[in-house]
PDB file of C-alpha atoms in Angstrom:
ATOM      1  CA  MET A 407      -0.032   0.005   0.021  1.00 63.00           C
ATOM      2  CA  ASN A 408       1.508   3.346  -0.901  1.00 85.00           C
ATOM      3  CA  SER A 409       1.798   6.060   1.695  1.00 80.00           C
ATOM      4  CA  ARG A 410      -0.864   8.237   0.141  1.00 83.00           C
ATOM      5  CA  ALA A 411      -3.488   5.423   0.254  1.00 85.00           C
ATOM      6  CA  LYS A 412      -2.362   4.533   3.730  1.00 85.00           C
ATOM      7  CA  GLY A 413      -2.914   8.100   4.872  1.00 84.00           C
ATOM      8  CA  LYS A 414      -6.373   8.322   3.270  1.00 88.00           C
ATOM      9  CA  SER A 415      -7.389   5.040   4.887  1.00 91.00           C
ATOM     10  CA  GLY A 416      -6.241   6.163   8.323  1.00 90.00           C
ATOM     11  CA  GLU A 417      -8.036   9.476   8.021  1.00 91.00           C
ATOM     12  CA  ARG A 418     -11.330   7.770   6.968  1.00 93.00           C
ATOM     13  CA  GLU A 419     -10.946   5.386   9.841  1.00 94.00           C
ATOM     14  CA  ALA A 420     -10.375   8.195  12.317  1.00 93.00           C
ATOM     15  CA  ALA A 421     -13.364  10.181  10.966  1.00 93.00           C
ATOM     16  CA  ALA A 422     -15.628   7.086  11.232  1.00 95.00           C
ATOM     17  CA  PHE A 423     -14.338   6.463  14.787  1.00 94.00           C
ATOM     18  CA  LEU A 424     -15.341   9.947  15.894  1.00 93.00           C
ATOM     19  CA  THR A 425     -18.656   9.888  13.984  1.00 95.00           C
ATOM     20  CA  GLU A 426     -19.665   6.581  15.573  1.00 96.00           C
ATOM     21  CA  ARG A 427     -19.127   8.130  18.985  1.00 95.00           C
ATOM     22  CA  GLY A 428     -21.356  11.163  18.389  1.00 94.00           C
ATOM     23  CA  PHE A 429     -18.764  13.606  16.993  1.00 93.00           C
ATOM     24  CA  PRO A 430     -19.535  14.081  13.264  1.00 93.00           C
ATOM     25  CA  ALA A 431     -16.234  14.222  11.466  1.00 93.00           C
ATOM     26  CA  ARG A 432     -14.857  14.199   7.909  1.00 91.00           C
ATOM     27  CA  ARG A 433     -11.584  14.193   6.130  1.00 90.00           C
ATOM     28  CA  GLY A 434     -10.199  17.697   5.610  1.00 84.00           C
ATOM     29  CA  GLN A 435      -9.399  19.307   2.269  1.00 77.00           C
ATOM     30  CA  GLN A 436      -5.753  18.596   1.657  1.00 65.00           C
ATOM     31  CA  PHE A 437      -3.319  19.788  -0.958  1.00 54.00           C
ATOM     32  CA  CYS A 438       0.062  18.422   0.139  1.00 54.00           C
ATOM     33  CA  ALA A 439      -0.701  19.750   3.642  1.00 53.00           C
ATOM     34  CA  ALA A 440       0.803  23.048   2.463  1.00 54.00           C
ATOM     35  CA  ASN A 441      -1.772  25.247   4.177  1.00 61.00           C
ATOM     36  CA  GLY A 442      -1.709  23.405   7.561  1.00 66.00           C
ATOM     37  CA  ASP A 443      -5.267  22.028   7.419  1.00 78.00           C
ATOM     38  CA  ALA A 444      -6.171  19.209   9.776  1.00 83.00           C
ATOM     39  CA  ASP A 445      -6.386  15.681   8.432  1.00 87.00           C
ATOM     40  CA  VAL A 446      -9.774  15.174  10.111  1.00 90.00           C
ATOM     41  CA  VAL A 447     -12.278  18.002  10.668  1.00 89.00           C
ATOM     42  CA  CYS A 448     -14.764  17.834  13.482  1.00 90.00           C
ATOM     43  CA  ASP A 449     -16.690  21.088  13.839  1.00 88.00           C
ATOM     44  CA  CYS A 450     -18.118  20.036  17.227  1.00 88.00           C
ATOM     45  CA  LEU A 451     -14.582  20.077  18.768  1.00 86.00           C
ATOM     46  CA  PRO A 452     -13.556  23.758  18.404  1.00 86.00           C
ATOM     47  CA  GLY A 453      -9.884  24.391  18.759  1.00 86.00           C
ATOM     48  CA  VAL A 454      -8.935  20.711  18.188  1.00 86.00           C
ATOM     49  CA  HIS A 455      -6.607  20.022  15.212  1.00 85.00           C
ATOM     50  CA  ILE A 456      -6.606  16.397  14.391  1.00 88.00           C
ATOM     51  CA  GLU A 457      -3.605  14.890  12.572  1.00 86.00           C
ATOM     52  CA  VAL A 458      -3.675  11.187  11.749  1.00 87.00           C
ATOM     53  CA  LYS A 459      -0.458   9.124  12.022  1.00 83.00           C
ATOM     54  CA  ARG A 460      -0.572   5.499  11.072  1.00 82.00           C
ATOM     55  CA  ARG A 461       2.752   4.116  12.081  1.00 80.00           C
ATOM     56  CA  GLU A 462       4.033   1.175  14.023  1.00 78.00           C
ATOM     57  CA  ARG A 463       6.505   3.426  15.794  1.00 81.00           C
ATOM     58  CA  GLY A 464       6.566   7.113  16.140  1.00 80.00           C
ATOM     59  CA  ASN A 465       7.791  10.191  17.996  1.00 82.00           C
ATOM     60  CA  LEU A 466       4.843  11.560  19.928  1.00 82.00           C
ATOM     61  CA  TYR A 467       6.671  14.756  20.922  1.00 86.00           C
ATOM     62  CA  ALA A 468       7.545  15.584  17.264  1.00 83.00           C
ATOM     63  CA  TRP A 469       3.918  14.990  16.385  1.00 79.00           C
ATOM     64  CA  LEU A 470       2.690  17.244  19.073  1.00 80.00           C
ATOM     65  CA  ASP A 471       5.057  19.997  17.836  1.00 81.00           C
ATOM     66  CA  GLN A 472       3.552  19.616  14.390  1.00 72.00           C
TER      67      GLN A 472
END
């Protein structure tokens, strides 16, 4: 699976997870993430910027800085 498809799949999964729990969410409009938009948009969570990372390992602190 290429990284682009992997990212889309993770974003759809995250949006579905939130929606199933009563927080309507959708994938954000993205164009190479150049404008800093969130991966998943949930209007009922103001001030929350959701970035989806689908990795076996990661650096939480670097992700929080992002």
